[in-house]
Amino acid sequence: MDDVIIIGGSFAGLAAALQLGRARRQVTVLDTGLPRNRFAGHSHGLLGHDHKSPLDILAEARRQLARYPTVKLVNARADSVTGAIDDFSVLTGDGERRRARRVILSYGVADQMPSVPGFADCWGTSIVPCPYCDGFEVAGQHWGLLWSSPQSHQSARLFQHWTDQLTVFANGHDMPPEVQADLANRGIPVVEGRIVEIAHQEGRIAAVHLDAGRHVAVDVLFAHPRNKPSASLHESLGLATIDTPTGIVLQVDDRRQTSVPGIYAAGDLATPFLPSVTQASSQGAMAGIFAQQSMLA
């Protein structure tokens, strides 16, 4: 029996494995090799790794984990988790059953691309969600903001720290009059109509096409598409969740434990606000440490 099985081997999962390996705990990391930020050419804001490829950072992390003899990295999908604290059972996609005293869920979320031609082609390159992750590289350029929820108003206010050229695309949403007035006072134009296509060249936006026949050129488009957990294990386990404007995340306590004793969660799967590589790494480390401490005799 392992001490801990970690389901998901991106930044959160590997950070948890590192702490547990250094504590000489027996750990298995199950991963399918599809991190959320695989579409991004560079990862930003992670101390010591700024502007590096996220896939290169993960590859180096896996190489470093090889020095810990109690950590095993397995390319496999987890199909189910059953049991209870001190005796969990994880069934993998290849039919192997593994047991562990604790489980850490770090399988992340998957972004749901809208059915707009060109959107998915630009995702992670010139359509991005986070100014803290990509804003510096495009500061001063013409930004577009795809309105999706009341939180978009906060984004419009925030973006003015990076650029004075911002266009908001209503995309069929009705904005409250007071919000429209505030945007007007800030000199931020609002374009009505639904987006029907993103014209681009190899993932670089050329123009946003609207159903009224209008075309608006922007350099980058910020958008927050809906997302969902990358697996459904939390549903079968009955874990408590939190609703956010873009989807659900797992509810955890201050020790990263979910509503089921012995099951911990970290990373985008359990981050309700501003998910990032930095947050995922920090949460993964904490989940590993707290899982380790929960097993003290």
JSON list of N, CA and C in Angstrom, two decimals, residues 190-264:
[
{"chain": "A", "resi": 190, "resn": "VAL", "atom": "N", "xyz": [-17.76, 49.89, -25.97]},
{"chain": "A", "resi": 190, "resn": "VAL", "atom": "CA", "xyz": [-18.45, 48.61, -25.91]},
{"chain": "A", "resi": 190, "resn": "VAL", "atom": "C", "xyz": [-19.02, 48.29, -27.29]},
{"chain": "A", "resi": 191, "resn": "VAL", "atom": "N", "xyz": [-18.69, 47.14, -27.82]},
{"chain": "A", "resi": 191, "resn": "VAL", "atom": "CA", "xyz": [-19.15, 46.73, -29.14]},
{"chain": "A", "resi": 191, "resn": "VAL", "atom": "C", "xyz": [-20.29, 45.74, -28.95]},
{"chain": "A", "resi": 192, "resn": "GLU", "atom": "N", "xyz": [-21.46, 46.07, -29.48]},
{"chain": "A", "resi": 192, "resn": "GLU", "atom": "CA", "xyz": [-22.61, 45.17, -29.39]},
{"chain": "A", "resi": 192, "resn": "GLU", "atom": "C", "xyz": [-22.54, 44.09, -30.47]},
{"chain": "A", "resi": 193, "resn": "GLY", "atom": "N", "xyz": [-23.41, 43.08, -30.34]},
{"chain": "A", "resi": 193, "resn": "GLY", "atom": "CA", "xyz": [-23.46, 42.00, -31.31]},
{"chain": "A", "resi": 193, "resn": "GLY", "atom": "C", "xyz": [-22.70, 40.78, -30.84]},
{"chain": "A", "resi": 194, "resn": "ARG", "atom": "N", "xyz": [-23.02, 39.68, -31.45]},
{"chain": "A", "resi": 194, "resn": "ARG", "atom": "CA", "xyz": [-22.36, 38.41, -31.09]},
{"chain": "A", "resi": 194, "resn": "ARG", "atom": "C", "xyz": [-21.15, 38.15, -31.99]},
{"chain": "A", "resi": 195, "resn": "ILE", "atom": "N", "xyz": [-20.13, 37.59, -31.39]},
{"chain": "A", "resi": 195, "resn": "ILE", "atom": "CA", "xyz": [-18.93, 37.23, -32.14]},
{"chain": "A", "resi": 195, "resn": "ILE", "atom": "C", "xyz": [-19.21, 35.95, -32.93]},
{"chain": "A", "resi": 196, "resn": "VAL", "atom": "N", "xyz": [-18.92, 36.00, -34.23]},
{"chain": "A", "resi": 196, "resn": "VAL", "atom": "CA", "xyz": [-19.19, 34.83, -35.09]},
{"chain": "A", "resi": 196, "resn": "VAL", "atom": "C", "xyz": [-17.90, 34.18, -35.59]},
{"chain": "A", "resi": 197, "resn": "GLU", "atom": "N", "xyz": [-16.79, 34.89, -35.49]},
{"chain": "A", "resi": 197, "resn": "GLU", "atom": "CA", "xyz": [-15.52, 34.31, -35.96]},
{"chain": "A", "resi": 197, "resn": "GLU", "atom": "C", "xyz": [-14.35, 35.13, -35.42]},
{"chain": "A", "resi": 198, "resn": "ILE", "atom": "N", "xyz": [-13.25, 34.45, -35.17]},
{"chain": "A", "resi": 198, "resn": "ILE", "atom": "CA", "xyz": [-11.98, 35.10, -34.85]},
{"chain": "A", "resi": 198, "resn": "ILE", "atom": "C", "xyz": [-11.06, 34.91, -36.04]},
{"chain": "A", "resi": 199, "resn": "ALA", "atom": "N", "xyz": [-10.81, 35.97, -36.77]},
{"chain": "A", "resi": 199, "resn": "ALA", "atom": "CA", "xyz": [-9.87, 35.89, -37.88]},
{"chain": "A", "resi": 199, "resn": "ALA", "atom": "C", "xyz": [-8.45, 35.92, -37.34]},
{"chain": "A", "resi": 200, "resn": "HIS", "atom": "N", "xyz": [-7.61, 35.03, -37.81]},
{"chain": "A", "resi": 200, "resn": "HIS", "atom": "CA", "xyz": [-6.26, 34.94, -37.25]},
{"chain": "A", "resi": 200, "resn": "HIS", "atom": "C", "xyz": [-5.28, 34.41, -38.27]},
{"chain": "A", "resi": 201, "resn": "GLN", "atom": "N", "xyz": [-4.02, 34.55, -37.96]},
{"chain": "A", "resi": 201, "resn": "GLN", "atom": "CA", "xyz": [-2.94, 33.97, -38.74]},
{"chain": "A", "resi": 201, "resn": "GLN", "atom": "C", "xyz": [-2.07, 33.15, -37.81]},
{"chain": "A", "resi": 202, "resn": "GLU", "atom": "N", "xyz": [-2.18, 31.84, -37.93]},
{"chain": "A", "resi": 202, "resn": "GLU", "atom": "CA", "xyz": [-1.42, 30.91, -37.10]},
{"chain": "A", "resi": 202, "resn": "GLU", "atom": "C", "xyz": [-1.58, 31.21, -35.61]},
{"chain": "A", "resi": 203, "resn": "GLY", "atom": "N", "xyz": [-2.82, 31.46, -35.19]},
{"chain": "A", "resi": 203, "resn": "GLY", "atom": "CA", "xyz": [-3.12, 31.69, -33.79]},
{"chain": "A", "resi": 203, "resn": "GLY", "atom": "C", "xyz": [-2.98, 33.12, -33.32]},
{"chain": "A", "resi": 204, "resn": "ARG", "atom": "N", "xyz": [-2.58, 34.02, -34.20]},
{"chain": "A", "resi": 204, "resn": "ARG", "atom": "CA", "xyz": [-2.46, 35.44, -33.86]},
{"chain": "A", "resi": 204, "resn": "ARG", "atom": "C", "xyz": [-3.67, 36.18, -34.40]},
{"chain": "A", "resi": 205, "resn": "ILE", "atom": "N", "xyz": [-4.43, 36.82, -33.51]},
{"chain": "A", "resi": 205, "resn": "ILE", "atom": "CA", "xyz": [-5.67, 37.47, -33.91]},
{"chain": "A", "resi": 205, "resn": "ILE", "atom": "C", "xyz": [-5.40, 38.60, -34.90]},
{"chain": "A", "resi": 206, "resn": "ALA", "atom": "N", "xyz": [-6.25, 38.63, -35.94]},
{"chain": "A", "resi": 206, "resn": "ALA", "atom": "CA", "xyz": [-6.25, 39.76, -36.87]},
{"chain": "A", "resi": 206, "resn": "ALA", "atom": "C", "xyz": [-7.47, 40.63, -36.63]},
{"chain": "A", "resi": 207, "resn": "ALA", "atom": "N", "xyz": [-8.63, 39.99, -36.41]},
{"chain": "A", "resi": 207, "resn": "ALA", "atom": "CA", "xyz": [-9.86, 40.77, -36.19]},
{"chain": "A", "resi": 207, "resn": "ALA", "atom": "C", "xyz": [-10.92, 39.89, -35.57]},
{"chain": "A", "resi": 208, "resn": "VAL", "atom": "N", "xyz": [-11.84, 40.53, -34.84]},
{"chain": "A", "resi": 208, "resn": "VAL", "atom": "CA", "xyz": [-13.02, 39.88, -34.29]},
{"chain": "A", "resi": 208, "resn": "VAL", "atom": "C", "xyz": [-14.19, 40.20, -35.20]},
{"chain": "A", "resi": 209, "resn": "HIS", "atom": "N", "xyz": [-14.84, 39.17, -35.75]},
{"chain": "A", "resi": 209, "resn": "HIS", "atom": "CA", "xyz": [-15.97, 39.35, -36.66]},
{"chain": "A", "resi": 209, "resn": "HIS", "atom": "C", "xyz": [-17.27, 39.20, -35.88]},
{"chain": "A", "resi": 210, "resn": "LEU", "atom": "N", "xyz": [-18.20, 40.14, -36.13]},
{"chain": "A", "resi": 210, "resn": "LEU", "atom": "CA", "xyz": [-19.48, 40.15, -35.42]},
{"chain": "A", "resi": 210, "resn": "LEU", "atom": "C", "xyz": [-20.62, 39.86, -36.38]},
{"chain": "A", "resi": 211, "resn": "ASP", "atom": "N", "xyz": [-21.76, 39.44, -35.80]},
{"chain": "A", "resi": 211, "resn": "ASP", "atom": "CA", "xyz": [-22.89, 39.03, -36.64]},
{"chain": "A", "resi": 211, "resn": "ASP", "atom": "C", "xyz": [-23.49, 40.18, -37.43]},
{"chain": "A", "resi": 212, "resn": "ALA", "atom": "N", "xyz": [-23.25, 41.41, -37.05]},
{"chain": "A", "resi": 212, "resn": "ALA", "atom": "CA", "xyz": [-23.79, 42.55, -37.79]},
{"chain": "A", "resi": 212, "resn": "ALA", "atom": "C", "xyz": [-22.90, 42.93, -38.97]},
{"chain": "A", "resi": 213, "resn": "GLY", "atom": "N", "xyz": [-21.86, 42.14, -39.21]},
{"chain": "A", "resi": 213, "resn": "GLY", "atom": "CA", "xyz": [-20.95, 42.42, -40.32]},
{"chain": "A", "resi": 213, "resn": "GLY", "atom": "C", "xyz": [-19.79, 43.32, -39.96]},
{"chain": "A", "resi": 214, "resn": "ARG", "atom": "N", "xyz": [-19.71, 43.70, -38.70]},
{"chain": "A", "resi": 214, "resn": "ARG", "atom": "CA", "xyz": [-18.63, 44.57, -38.27]},
{"chain": "A", "resi": 214, "resn": "ARG", "atom": "C", "xyz": [-17.38, 43.76, -37.94]},
{"chain": "A", "resi": 215, "resn": "HIS", "atom": "N", "xyz": [-16.22, 44.32, -38.20]},
{"chain": "A", "resi": 215, "resn": "HIS", "atom": "CA", "xyz": [-14.95, 43.69, -37.88]},
{"chain": "A", "resi": 215, "resn": "HIS", "atom": "C", "xyz": [-14.14, 44.64, -37.02]},
{"chain": "A", "resi": 216, "resn": "VAL", "atom": "N", "xyz": [-13.63, 44.15, -35.90]},
{"chain": "A", "resi": 216, "resn": "VAL", "atom": "CA", "xyz": [-12.85, 44.98, -34.99]},
{"chain": "A", "resi": 216, "resn": "VAL", "atom": "C", "xyz": [-11.47, 44.35, -34.82]},
{"chain": "A", "resi": 217, "resn": "ALA", "atom": "N", "xyz": [-10.44, 45.10, -35.15]},
{"chain": "A", "resi": 217, "resn": "ALA", "atom": "CA", "xyz": [-9.07, 44.60, -35.02]},
{"chain": "A", "resi": 217, "resn": "ALA", "atom": "C", "xyz": [-8.59, 44.78, -33.58]},
{"chain": "A", "resi": 218, "resn": "VAL", "atom": "N", "xyz": [-8.05, 43.73, -32.98]},
{"chain": "A", "resi": 218, "resn": "VAL", "atom": "CA", "xyz": [-7.41, 43.79, -31.67]},
{"chain": "A", "resi": 218, "resn": "VAL", "atom": "C", "xyz": [-6.13, 42.97, -31.73]},
{"chain": "A", "resi": 219, "resn": "ASP", "atom": "N", "xyz": [-5.24, 43.21, -30.79]},
{"chain": "A", "resi": 219, "resn": "ASP", "atom": "CA", "xyz": [-3.98, 42.45, -30.74]},
{"chain": "A", "resi": 219, "resn": "ASP", "atom": "C", "xyz": [-4.09, 41.21, -29.87]},
{"chain": "A", "resi": 220, "resn": "VAL", "atom": "N", "xyz": [-4.94, 41.30, -28.86]},
{"chain": "A", "resi": 220, "resn": "VAL", "atom": "CA", "xyz": [-5.11, 40.18, -27.93]},
{"chain": "A", "resi": 220, "resn": "VAL", "atom": "C", "xyz": [-6.53, 40.23, -27.39]},
{"chain": "A", "resi": 221, "resn": "LEU", "atom": "N", "xyz": [-7.11, 39.08, -27.12]},
{"chain": "A", "resi": 221, "resn": "LEU", "atom": "CA", "xyz": [-8.47, 39.02, -26.58]},
{"chain": "A", "resi": 221, "resn": "LEU", "atom": "C", "xyz": [-8.42, 38.26, -25.26]},
{"chain": "A", "resi": 222, "resn": "PHE", "atom": "N", "xyz": [-8.94, 38.90, -24.21]},
{"chain": "A", "resi": 222, "resn": "PHE", "atom": "CA", "xyz": [-9.03, 38.24, -22.91]},
{"chain": "A", "resi": 222, "resn": "PHE", "atom": "C", "xyz": [-10.43, 37.65, -22.77]},
{"chain": "A", "resi": 223, "resn": "ALA", "atom": "N", "xyz": [-10.48, 36.38, -22.39]},
{"chain": "A", "resi": 223, "resn": "ALA", "atom": "CA", "xyz": [-11.76, 35.67, -22.31]},
{"chain": "A", "resi": 223, "resn": "ALA", "atom": "C", "xyz": [-11.71, 34.67, -21.17]},
{"chain": "A", "resi": 224, "resn": "HIS", "atom": "N", "xyz": [-12.88, 34.37, -20.64]},
{"chain": "A", "resi": 224, "resn": "HIS", "atom": "CA", "xyz": [-12.98, 33.42, -19.53]},
{"chain": "A", "resi": 224, "resn": "HIS", "atom": "C", "xyz": [-14.05, 32.38, -19.87]},
{"chain": "A", "resi": 225, "resn": "PRO", "atom": "N", "xyz": [-13.71, 31.43, -20.74]},
{"chain": "A", "resi": 225, "resn": "PRO", "atom": "CA", "xyz": [-14.69, 30.40, -21.09]},
{"chain": "A", "resi": 225, "resn": "PRO", "atom": "C", "xyz": [-15.02, 29.51, -19.89]},
{"chain": "A", "resi": 226, "resn": "ARG", "atom": "N", "xyz": [-16.15, 28.87, -19.96]},
{"chain": "A", "resi": 226, "resn": "ARG", "atom": "CA", "xyz": [-16.50, 27.92, -18.92]},
{"chain": "A", "resi": 226, "resn": "ARG", "atom": "C", "xyz": [-15.47, 26.80, -18.88]},
{"chain": "A", "resi": 227, "resn": "ASN", "atom": "N", "xyz": [-15.27, 26.23, -17.72]},
{"chain": "A", "resi": 227, "resn": "ASN", "atom": "CA", "xyz": [-14.42, 25.06, -17.62]},
{"chain": "A", "resi": 227, "resn": "ASN", "atom": "C", "xyz": [-15.08, 24.02, -16.73]},
{"chain": "A", "resi": 228, "resn": "LYS", "atom": "N", "xyz": [-14.55, 22.83, -16.77]},
{"chain": "A", "resi": 228, "resn": "LYS", "atom": "CA", "xyz": [-15.07, 21.75, -15.93]},
{"chain": "A", "resi": 228, "resn": "LYS", "atom": "C", "xyz": [-13.91, 20.89, -15.48]},
{"chain": "A", "resi": 229, "resn": "PRO", "atom": "N", "xyz": [-14.06, 20.21, -14.35]},
{"chain": "A", "resi": 229, "resn": "PRO", "atom": "CA", "xyz": [-12.99, 19.31, -13.91]},
{"chain": "A", "resi": 229, "resn": "PRO", "atom": "C", "xyz": [-12.61, 18.32, -15.00]},
{"chain": "A", "resi": 230, "resn": "SER", "atom": "N", "xyz": [-11.34, 18.01, -15.08]},
{"chain": "A", "resi": 230, "resn": "SER", "atom": "CA", "xyz": [-10.85, 17.13, -16.14]},
{"chain": "A", "resi": 230, "resn": "SER", "atom": "C", "xyz": [-11.25, 15.67, -15.95]},
{"chain": "A", "resi": 231, "resn": "ALA", "atom": "N", "xyz": [-11.77, 15.34, -14.80]},
{"chain": "A", "resi": 231, "resn": "ALA", "atom": "CA", "xyz": [-12.28, 13.99, -14.53]},
{"chain": "A", "resi": 231, "resn": "ALA", "atom": "C", "xyz": [-13.50, 14.14, -13.63]},
{"chain": "A", "resi": 232, "resn": "SER", "atom": "N", "xyz": [-14.20, 13.04, -13.42]},
{"chain": "A", "resi": 232, "resn": "SER", "atom": "CA", "xyz": [-15.45, 13.10, -12.63]},
{"chain": "A", "resi": 232, "resn": "SER", "atom": "C", "xyz": [-15.33, 12.36, -11.30]},
{"chain": "A", "resi": 233, "resn": "LEU", "atom": "N", "xyz": [-14.11, 12.13, -10.86]},
{"chain": "A", "resi": 233, "resn": "LEU", "atom": "CA", "xyz": [-13.92, 11.38, -9.61]},
{"chain": "A", "resi": 233, "resn": "LEU", "atom": "C", "xyz": [-14.59, 12.06, -8.43]},
{"chain": "A", "resi": 234, "resn": "HIS", "atom": "N", "xyz": [-14.57, 13.39, -8.42]},
{"chain": "A", "resi": 234, "resn": "HIS", "atom": "CA", "xyz": [-15.17, 14.13, -7.30]},
{"chain": "A", "resi": 234, "resn": "HIS", "atom": "C", "xyz": [-16.67, 13.88, -7.21]},
{"chain": "A", "resi": 235, "resn": "GLU", "atom": "N", "xyz": [-17.31, 13.61, -8.35]},
{"chain": "A", "resi": 235, "resn": "GLU", "atom": "CA", "xyz": [-18.75, 13.36, -8.35]},
{"chain": "A", "resi": 235, "resn": "GLU", "atom": "C", "xyz": [-19.07, 12.03, -7.69]},
{"chain": "A", "resi": 236, "resn": "SER", "atom": "N", "xyz": [-18.35, 10.99, -8.08]},
{"chain": "A", "resi": 236, "resn": "SER", "atom": "CA", "xyz": [-18.61, 9.67, -7.50]},
{"chain": "A", "resi": 236, "resn": "SER", "atom": "C", "xyz": [-18.24, 9.62, -6.02]},
{"chain": "A", "resi": 237, "resn": "LEU", "atom": "N", "xyz": [-17.29, 10.48, -5.63]},
{"chain": "A", "resi": 237, "resn": "LEU", "atom": "CA", "xyz": [-16.90, 10.54, -4.21]},
{"chain": "A", "resi": 237, "resn": "LEU", "atom": "C", "xyz": [-17.84, 11.43, -3.39]},
{"chain": "A", "resi": 238, "resn": "GLY", "atom": "N", "xyz": [-18.69, 12.20, -4.06]},
{"chain": "A", "resi": 238, "resn": "GLY", "atom": "CA", "xyz": [-19.62, 13.09, -3.37]},
{"chain": "A", "resi": 238, "resn": "GLY", "atom": "C", "xyz": [-18.94, 14.26, -2.68]},
{"chain": "A", "resi": 239, "resn": "LEU", "atom": "N", "xyz": [-17.85, 14.76, -3.27]},
{"chain": "A", "resi": 239, "resn": "LEU", "atom": "CA", "xyz": [-17.12, 15.86, -2.64]},
{"chain": "A", "resi": 239, "resn": "LEU", "atom": "C", "xyz": [-17.87, 17.17, -2.78]},
{"chain": "A", "resi": 240, "resn": "ALA", "atom": "N", "xyz": [-17.81, 17.99, -1.76]},
{"chain": "A", "resi": 240, "resn": "ALA", "atom": "CA", "xyz": [-18.45, 19.30, -1.78]},
{"chain": "A", "resi": 240, "resn": "ALA", "atom": "C", "xyz": [-17.72, 20.20, -2.78]},
{"chain": "A", "resi": 241, "resn": "THR", "atom": "N", "xyz": [-18.49, 21.04, -3.48]},
{"chain": "A", "resi": 241, "resn": "THR", "atom": "CA", "xyz": [-17.93, 21.93, -4.49]},
{"chain": "A", "resi": 241, "resn": "THR", "atom": "C", "xyz": [-18.37, 23.37, -4.23]},
{"chain": "A", "resi": 242, "resn": "ILE", "atom": "N", "xyz": [-17.71, 24.29, -4.93]},
{"chain": "A", "resi": 242, "resn": "ILE", "atom": "CA", "xyz": [-18.02, 25.71, -4.87]},
{"chain": "A", "resi": 242, "resn": "ILE", "atom": "C", "xyz": [-18.32, 26.19, -6.28]},
{"chain": "A", "resi": 243, "resn": "ASP", "atom": "N", "xyz": [-19.41, 26.92, -6.46]},
{"chain": "A", "resi": 243, "resn": "ASP", "atom": "CA", "xyz": [-19.74, 27.50, -7.76]},
{"chain": "A", "resi": 243, "resn": "ASP", "atom": "C", "xyz": [-18.94, 28.77, -7.98]},
{"chain": "A", "resi": 244, "resn": "THR", "atom": "N", "xyz": [-18.36, 28.92, -9.18]},
{"chain": "A", "resi": 244, "resn": "THR", "atom": "CA", "xyz": [-17.65, 30.14, -9.56]},
{"chain": "A", "resi": 244, "resn": "THR", "atom": "C", "xyz": [-18.25, 30.63, -10.89]},
{"chain": "A", "resi": 245, "resn": "PRO", "atom": "N", "xyz": [-17.91, 31.84, -11.33]},
{"chain": "A", "resi": 245, "resn": "PRO", "atom": "CA", "xyz": [-18.46, 32.33, -12.60]},
{"chain": "A", "resi": 245, "resn": "PRO", "atom": "C", "xyz": [-18.11, 31.48, -13.81]},
{"chain": "A", "resi": 246, "resn": "THR", "atom": "N", "xyz": [-17.05, 30.68, -13.72]},
{"chain": "A", "resi": 246, "resn": "THR", "atom": "CA", "xyz": [-16.65, 29.88, -14.88]},
{"chain": "A", "resi": 246, "resn": "THR", "atom": "C", "xyz": [-16.85, 28.38, -14.70]},
{"chain": "A", "resi": 247, "resn": "GLY", "atom": "N", "xyz": [-17.28, 27.94, -13.53]},
{"chain": "A", "resi": 247, "resn": "GLY", "atom": "CA", "xyz": [-17.48, 26.51, -13.30]},
{"chain": "A", "resi": 247, "resn": "GLY", "atom": "C", "xyz": [-17.43, 26.18, -11.83]},
{"chain": "A", "resi": 248, "resn": "ILE", "atom": "N", "xyz": [-17.21, 24.91, -11.52]},
{"chain": "A", "resi": 248, "resn": "ILE", "atom": "CA", "xyz": [-17.13, 24.49, -10.13]},
{"chain": "A", "resi": 248, "resn": "ILE", "atom": "C", "xyz": [-15.69, 24.13, -9.77]},
{"chain": "A", "resi": 249, "resn": "VAL", "atom": "N", "xyz": [-15.37, 24.31, -8.49]},
{"chain": "A", "resi": 249, "resn": "VAL", "atom": "CA", "xyz": [-14.09, 23.84, -7.96]},
{"chain": "A", "resi": 249, "resn": "VAL", "atom": "C", "xyz": [-14.38, 23.08, -6.67]},
{"chain": "A", "resi": 250, "resn": "LEU", "atom": "N", "xyz": [-13.45, 22.27, -6.24]},
{"chain": "A", "resi": 250, "resn": "LEU", "atom": "CA", "xyz": [-13.64, 21.49, -5.02]},
{"chain": "A", "resi": 250, "resn": "LEU", "atom": "C", "xyz": [-13.45, 22.37, -3.79]},
{"chain": "A", "resi": 251, "resn": "GLN", "atom": "N", "xyz": [-14.28, 22.12, -2.80]},
{"chain": "A", "resi": 251, "resn": "GLN", "atom": "CA", "xyz": [-14.17, 22.84, -1.54]},
{"chain": "A", "resi": 251, "resn": "GLN", "atom": "C", "xyz": [-13.13, 22.15, -0.66]},
{"chain": "A", "resi": 252, "resn": "VAL", "atom": "N", "xyz": [-12.19, 22.93, -0.12]},
{"chain": "A", "resi": 252, "resn": "VAL", "atom": "CA", "xyz": [-11.17, 22.38, 0.76]},
{"chain": "A", "resi": 252, "resn": "VAL", "atom": "C", "xyz": [-11.07, 23.24, 2.01]},
{"chain": "A", "resi": 253, "resn": "ASP", "atom": "N", "xyz": [-10.52, 22.65, 3.08]},
{"chain": "A", "resi": 253, "resn": "ASP", "atom": "CA", "xyz": [-10.30, 23.43, 4.30]},
{"chain": "A", "resi": 253, "resn": "ASP", "atom": "C", "xyz": [-8.91, 24.04, 4.28]},
{"chain": "A", "resi": 254, "resn": "ASP", "atom": "N", "xyz": [-8.48, 24.62, 5.39]},
{"chain": "A", "resi": 254, "resn": "ASP", "atom": "CA", "xyz": [-7.19, 25.31, 5.39]},
{"chain": "A", "resi": 254, "resn": "ASP", "atom": "C", "xyz": [-6.01, 24.35, 5.37]},
{"chain": "A", "resi": 255, "resn": "ARG", "atom": "N", "xyz": [-6.27, 23.05, 5.38]},
{"chain": "A", "resi": 255, "resn": "ARG", "atom": "CA", "xyz": [-5.21, 22.05, 5.24]},
{"chain": "A", "resi": 255, "resn": "ARG", "atom": "C", "xyz": [-5.32, 21.32, 3.91]},
{"chain": "A", "resi": 256, "resn": "ARG", "atom": "N", "xyz": [-6.09, 21.88, 2.98]},
{"chain": "A", "resi": 256, "resn": "ARG", "atom": "CA", "xyz": [-6.31, 21.35, 1.63]},
{"chain": "A", "resi": 256, "resn": "ARG", "atom": "C", "xyz": [-7.10, 20.05, 1.63]},
{"chain": "A", "resi": 257, "resn": "GLN", "atom": "N", "xyz": [-7.77, 19.70, 2.74]},
{"chain": "A", "resi": 257, "resn": "GLN", "atom": "CA", "xyz": [-8.57, 18.48, 2.77]},
{"chain": "A", "resi": 257, "resn": "GLN", "atom": "C", "xyz": [-9.97, 18.78, 2.25]},
{"chain": "A", "resi": 258, "resn": "THR", "atom": "N", "xyz": [-10.50, 17.86, 1.45]},
{"chain": "A", "resi": 258, "resn": "THR", "atom": "CA", "xyz": [-11.84, 18.00, 0.91]},
{"chain": "A", "resi": 258, "resn": "THR", "atom": "C", "xyz": [-12.86, 17.62, 1.97]},
{"chain": "A", "resi": 259, "resn": "SER", "atom": "N", "xyz": [-14.12, 17.51, 1.57]},
{"chain": "A", "resi": 259, "resn": "SER", "atom": "CA", "xyz": [-15.18, 17.15, 2.51]},
{"chain": "A", "resi": 259, "resn": "SER", "atom": "C", "xyz": [-15.13, 15.68, 2.91]},
{"chain": "A", "resi": 260, "resn": "VAL", "atom": "N", "xyz": [-14.28, 14.89, 2.26]},
{"chain": "A", "resi": 260, "resn": "VAL", "atom": "CA", "xyz": [-14.10, 13.48, 2.63]},
{"chain": "A", "resi": 260, "resn": "VAL", "atom": "C", "xyz": [-12.74, 13.33, 3.32]},
{"chain": "A", "resi": 261, "resn": "PRO", "atom": "N", "xyz": [-12.71, 12.88, 4.56]},
{"chain": "A", "resi": 261, "resn": "PRO", "atom": "CA", "xyz": [-11.44, 12.74, 5.28]},
{"chain": "A", "resi": 261, "resn": "PRO", "atom": "C", "xyz": [-10.44, 11.88, 4.50]},
{"chain": "A", "resi": 262, "resn": "GLY", "atom": "N", "xyz": [-9.21, 12.36, 4.45]},
{"chain": "A", "resi": 262, "resn": "GLY", "atom": "CA", "xyz": [-8.15, 11.60, 3.79]},
{"chain": "A", "resi": 262, "resn": "GLY", "atom": "C", "xyz": [-7.97, 11.93, 2.32]},
{"chain": "A", "resi": 263, "resn": "ILE", "atom": "N", "xyz": [-8.90, 12.72, 1.75]},
{"chain": "A", "resi": 263, "resn": "ILE", "atom": "CA", "xyz": [-8.77, 13.13, 0.35]},
{"chain": "A", "resi": 263, "resn": "ILE", "atom": "C", "xyz": [-8.49, 14.62, 0.31]},
{"chain": "A", "resi": 264, "resn": "TYR", "atom": "N", "xyz": [-7.39, 14.98, -0.33]},
{"chain": "A", "resi": 264, "resn": "TYR", "atom": "CA", "xyz": [-6.94, 16.36, -0.43]},
{"chain": "A", "resi": 264, "resn": "TYR", "atom": "C", "xyz": [-7.05, 16.83, -1.89]}
]
